[in-house]
Amino acid sequence: QVQLQESGPGLVQPSQTLSLTCSVSGDSISSGGYYWNWIRQYPGKGLEWIGYIHYRGSTYHNPSLKSRATISVDTSKNQFSLKLKSVTAADTAVYYCARGGTIQSWWSLGYWGQGNLVTVSS
Amino acid sequence: QSALTQPASVSGSPGQSITISCTGTSSDVGGYNSVSWYQQHPGKAPKLMIYDVTNRPSGVSSRFSGSKSGGTASLTISGLQAEDDADYYCSSYTTSSTLVFGGGTKVTVL
């Protein structure tokens, strides 16, 4: 059974960098050719896709984030991470990691973590 | 990329069928067979219910079905049950190679 678990601080100060890690169990990030995603959900419940990474290093981010997001992978730890720089209160959300399909279906998010609430406030 | 348009709420009595619409453009819903539907209960992560417009993942009830006509996708829940009371979100691949979600629909089982 594939399981994902987000970890990271629940409070980040404005202008700082938000850092989250997603630990994967029950599957190897470096096998299967799956795409590993970050999604956030605002307090008003809207969902926004942040980006994905493939274990070979290819990544793609939502252009709406204006290059503030960086997604990386550590296959030795079976984890992938998100860094979002220069955060503001508008970045306050529950952040989810999720496993997508392979290259022909990376947008189908079949496995999700439980979510990590991040509040941006001083 | 604008969010896909969903009705804010839909309700039905147990045993009835309901349909949730998800309207986009030719740049997303209308251009690809890449629409997914997610169910979310309060305090929980979204759960994939339908992918690629009509396909159900293993373990999802056959009461859930998806379809698409032009730029509008639909999720139908037949034989409505109390456990179906939840929020539902659609998503679609886009011409910008991104993923866009709908604003969500609250389904209430009366």
mmCIF file of N, CA and C in Angstrom, chain A residues 39 41 45 47-49 60 62-63 96 106-110 112-114, chain B residues 34 36 38 40 44-46 48 51-52 87 89 93 96-99 101:
data_model
loop_
_atom_site.group_PDB
_atom_site.id
_atom_site.type_symbol
_atom_site.label_atom_id
_atom_site.label_comp_id
_atom_site.label_asym_id
_atom_site.label_seq_id
_atom_site.Cartn_x
_atom_site.Cartn_y
_atom_site.Cartn_z
ATOM 1 N N ILE A 39 0.490 19.816 -4.222
ATOM 2 C CA ILE A 39 -0.775 20.537 -4.425
ATOM 3 C C ILE A 39 -1.064 21.278 -3.121
ATOM 4 N N GLN A 41 -4.151 23.532 -0.821
ATOM 5 C CA GLN A 41 -5.574 23.834 -0.688
ATOM 6 C C GLN A 41 -5.730 25.022 0.241
ATOM 7 N N LYS A 45 -10.944 26.444 0.501
ATOM 8 C CA LYS A 45 -11.081 25.092 -0.052
ATOM 9 C C LYS A 45 -10.624 24.927 -1.493
ATOM 10 N N LEU A 47 -8.286 24.261 -4.677
ATOM 11 C CA LEU A 47 -7.060 23.492 -4.861
ATOM 12 C C LEU A 47 -6.204 24.123 -5.953
ATOM 13 N N GLU A 48 -4.885 24.122 -5.742
ATOM 14 C CA GLU A 48 -3.952 24.624 -6.749
ATOM 15 C C GLU A 48 -2.795 23.640 -6.906
ATOM 16 N N TRP A 49 -2.532 23.248 -8.136
ATOM 17 C CA TRP A 49 -1.404 22.383 -8.432
ATOM 18 C C TRP A 49 -0.136 23.219 -8.417
ATOM 19 N N TYR A 60 8.409 20.252 -13.337
ATOM 20 C CA TYR A 60 7.634 21.311 -13.968
ATOM 21 C C TYR A 60 6.795 21.962 -12.891
ATOM 22 N N ASN A 62 3.969 25.173 -11.710
ATOM 23 C CA ASN A 62 2.892 26.035 -12.162
ATOM 24 C C ASN A 62 3.452 27.447 -12.423
ATOM 25 N N PRO A 63 3.312 27.951 -13.641
ATOM 26 C CA PRO A 63 3.844 29.290 -13.952
ATOM 27 C C PRO A 63 3.265 30.390 -13.062
ATOM 28 N N TYR A 96 -0.318 19.400 0.191
ATOM 29 C CA TYR A 96 -0.381 17.956 0.000
ATOM 30 C C TYR A 96 0.687 17.498 -0.973
ATOM 31 N N TRP A 106 0.255 11.646 -15.704
ATOM 32 C CA TRP A 106 0.800 12.181 -14.450
ATOM 33 C C TRP A 106 -0.228 12.997 -13.686
ATOM 34 N N TRP A 107 -1.265 13.467 -14.392
ATOM 35 C CA TRP A 107 -2.296 14.329 -13.787
ATOM 36 C C TRP A 107 -3.312 13.550 -12.965
ATOM 37 N N SER A 108 -3.291 12.230 -13.001
ATOM 38 C CA SER A 108 -4.219 11.418 -12.218
ATOM 39 C C SER A 108 -3.568 11.116 -10.877
ATOM 40 N N LEU A 109 -4.041 11.808 -9.828
ATOM 41 C CA LEU A 109 -3.390 11.762 -8.519
ATOM 42 C C LEU A 109 -4.043 10.696 -7.655
ATOM 43 N N GLY A 110 -3.482 9.499 -7.680
ATOM 44 C CA GLY A 110 -4.117 8.358 -7.043
ATOM 45 C C GLY A 110 -3.799 8.167 -5.568
ATOM 46 N N TRP A 112 -2.437 10.280 -1.979
ATOM 47 C CA TRP A 112 -2.200 11.579 -1.364
ATOM 48 C C TRP A 112 -1.676 11.408 0.053
ATOM 49 N N GLY A 113 -0.894 12.389 0.509
ATOM 50 C CA GLY A 113 -0.553 12.456 1.911
ATOM 51 C C GLY A 113 -1.717 13.040 2.692
ATOM 52 N N GLN A 114 -1.581 13.137 3.992
ATOM 53 C CA GLN A 114 -2.680 13.628 4.832
ATOM 54 C C GLN A 114 -2.753 15.148 4.875
ATOM 55 N N SER B 34 -8.497 14.112 -20.196
ATOM 56 C CA SER B 34 -7.638 14.047 -19.005
ATOM 57 C C SER B 34 -8.333 14.643 -17.788
ATOM 58 N N SER B 36 -10.182 14.376 -14.226
ATOM 59 C CA SER B 36 -10.283 13.533 -13.037
ATOM 60 C C SER B 36 -11.304 14.136 -12.085
ATOM 61 N N TYR B 38 -12.343 14.090 -7.789
ATOM 62 C CA TYR B 38 -11.886 13.756 -6.453
ATOM 63 C C TYR B 38 -13.014 13.990 -5.455
ATOM 64 N N GLN B 40 -13.685 14.584 -1.333
ATOM 65 C CA GLN B 40 -12.980 14.995 -0.117
ATOM 66 C C GLN B 40 -13.951 15.129 1.039
ATOM 67 N N LYS B 44 -9.935 15.476 5.543
ATOM 68 C CA LYS B 44 -9.235 14.400 4.865
ATOM 69 C C LYS B 44 -8.638 14.876 3.549
ATOM 70 N N ALA B 45 -7.719 14.072 3.012
ATOM 71 C CA ALA B 45 -7.151 14.372 1.709
ATOM 72 C C ALA B 45 -8.142 13.985 0.605
ATOM 73 N N PRO B 46 -8.042 14.636 -0.536
ATOM 74 C CA PRO B 46 -8.884 14.218 -1.668
ATOM 75 C C PRO B 46 -8.604 12.772 -2.054
ATOM 76 N N LEU B 48 -9.111 10.035 -5.334
ATOM 77 C CA LEU B 48 -9.397 9.924 -6.760
ATOM 78 C C LEU B 48 -10.580 8.985 -6.987
ATOM 79 N N TYR B 51 -10.729 8.918 -13.361
ATOM 80 C CA TYR B 51 -9.608 9.499 -14.097
ATOM 81 C C TYR B 51 -9.809 9.315 -15.598
ATOM 82 N N ASP B 52 -9.198 10.176 -16.342
ATOM 83 C CA ASP B 52 -9.326 10.162 -17.809
ATOM 84 C C ASP B 52 -10.791 10.064 -18.246
ATOM 85 N N ASP B 87 -17.255 16.982 -0.414
ATOM 86 C CA ASP B 87 -16.909 17.926 -1.478
ATOM 87 C C ASP B 87 -16.326 17.154 -2.652
ATOM 88 N N TYR B 89 -14.239 17.630 -6.447
ATOM 89 C CA TYR B 89 -13.447 18.515 -7.288
ATOM 90 C C TYR B 89 -13.131 17.826 -8.611
ATOM 91 N N TYR B 93 -5.914 18.330 -17.304
ATOM 92 C CA TYR B 93 -4.646 18.712 -17.915
ATOM 93 C C TYR B 93 -4.921 19.897 -18.839
ATOM 94 N N SER B 96 -1.033 24.300 -21.311
ATOM 95 C CA SER B 96 0.199 24.821 -20.725
ATOM 96 C C SER B 96 0.988 23.734 -19.996
ATOM 97 N N SER B 97 0.535 22.487 -20.152
ATOM 98 C CA SER B 97 1.167 21.344 -19.480
ATOM 99 C C SER B 97 1.050 21.429 -17.968
ATOM 100 N N THR B 98 0.003 22.101 -17.503
ATOM 101 C CA THR B 98 -0.258 22.201 -16.075
ATOM 102 C C THR B 98 -1.532 21.428 -15.746
ATOM 103 N N LEU B 99 -1.888 21.436 -14.469
ATOM 104 C CA LEU B 99 -3.109 20.798 -13.990
ATOM 105 C C LEU B 99 -3.951 21.890 -13.341
ATOM 106 N N PHE B 101 -7.712 22.807 -11.330
ATOM 107 C CA PHE B 101 -8.827 22.228 -10.591
ATOM 108 C C PHE B 101 -10.079 23.098 -10.720
#
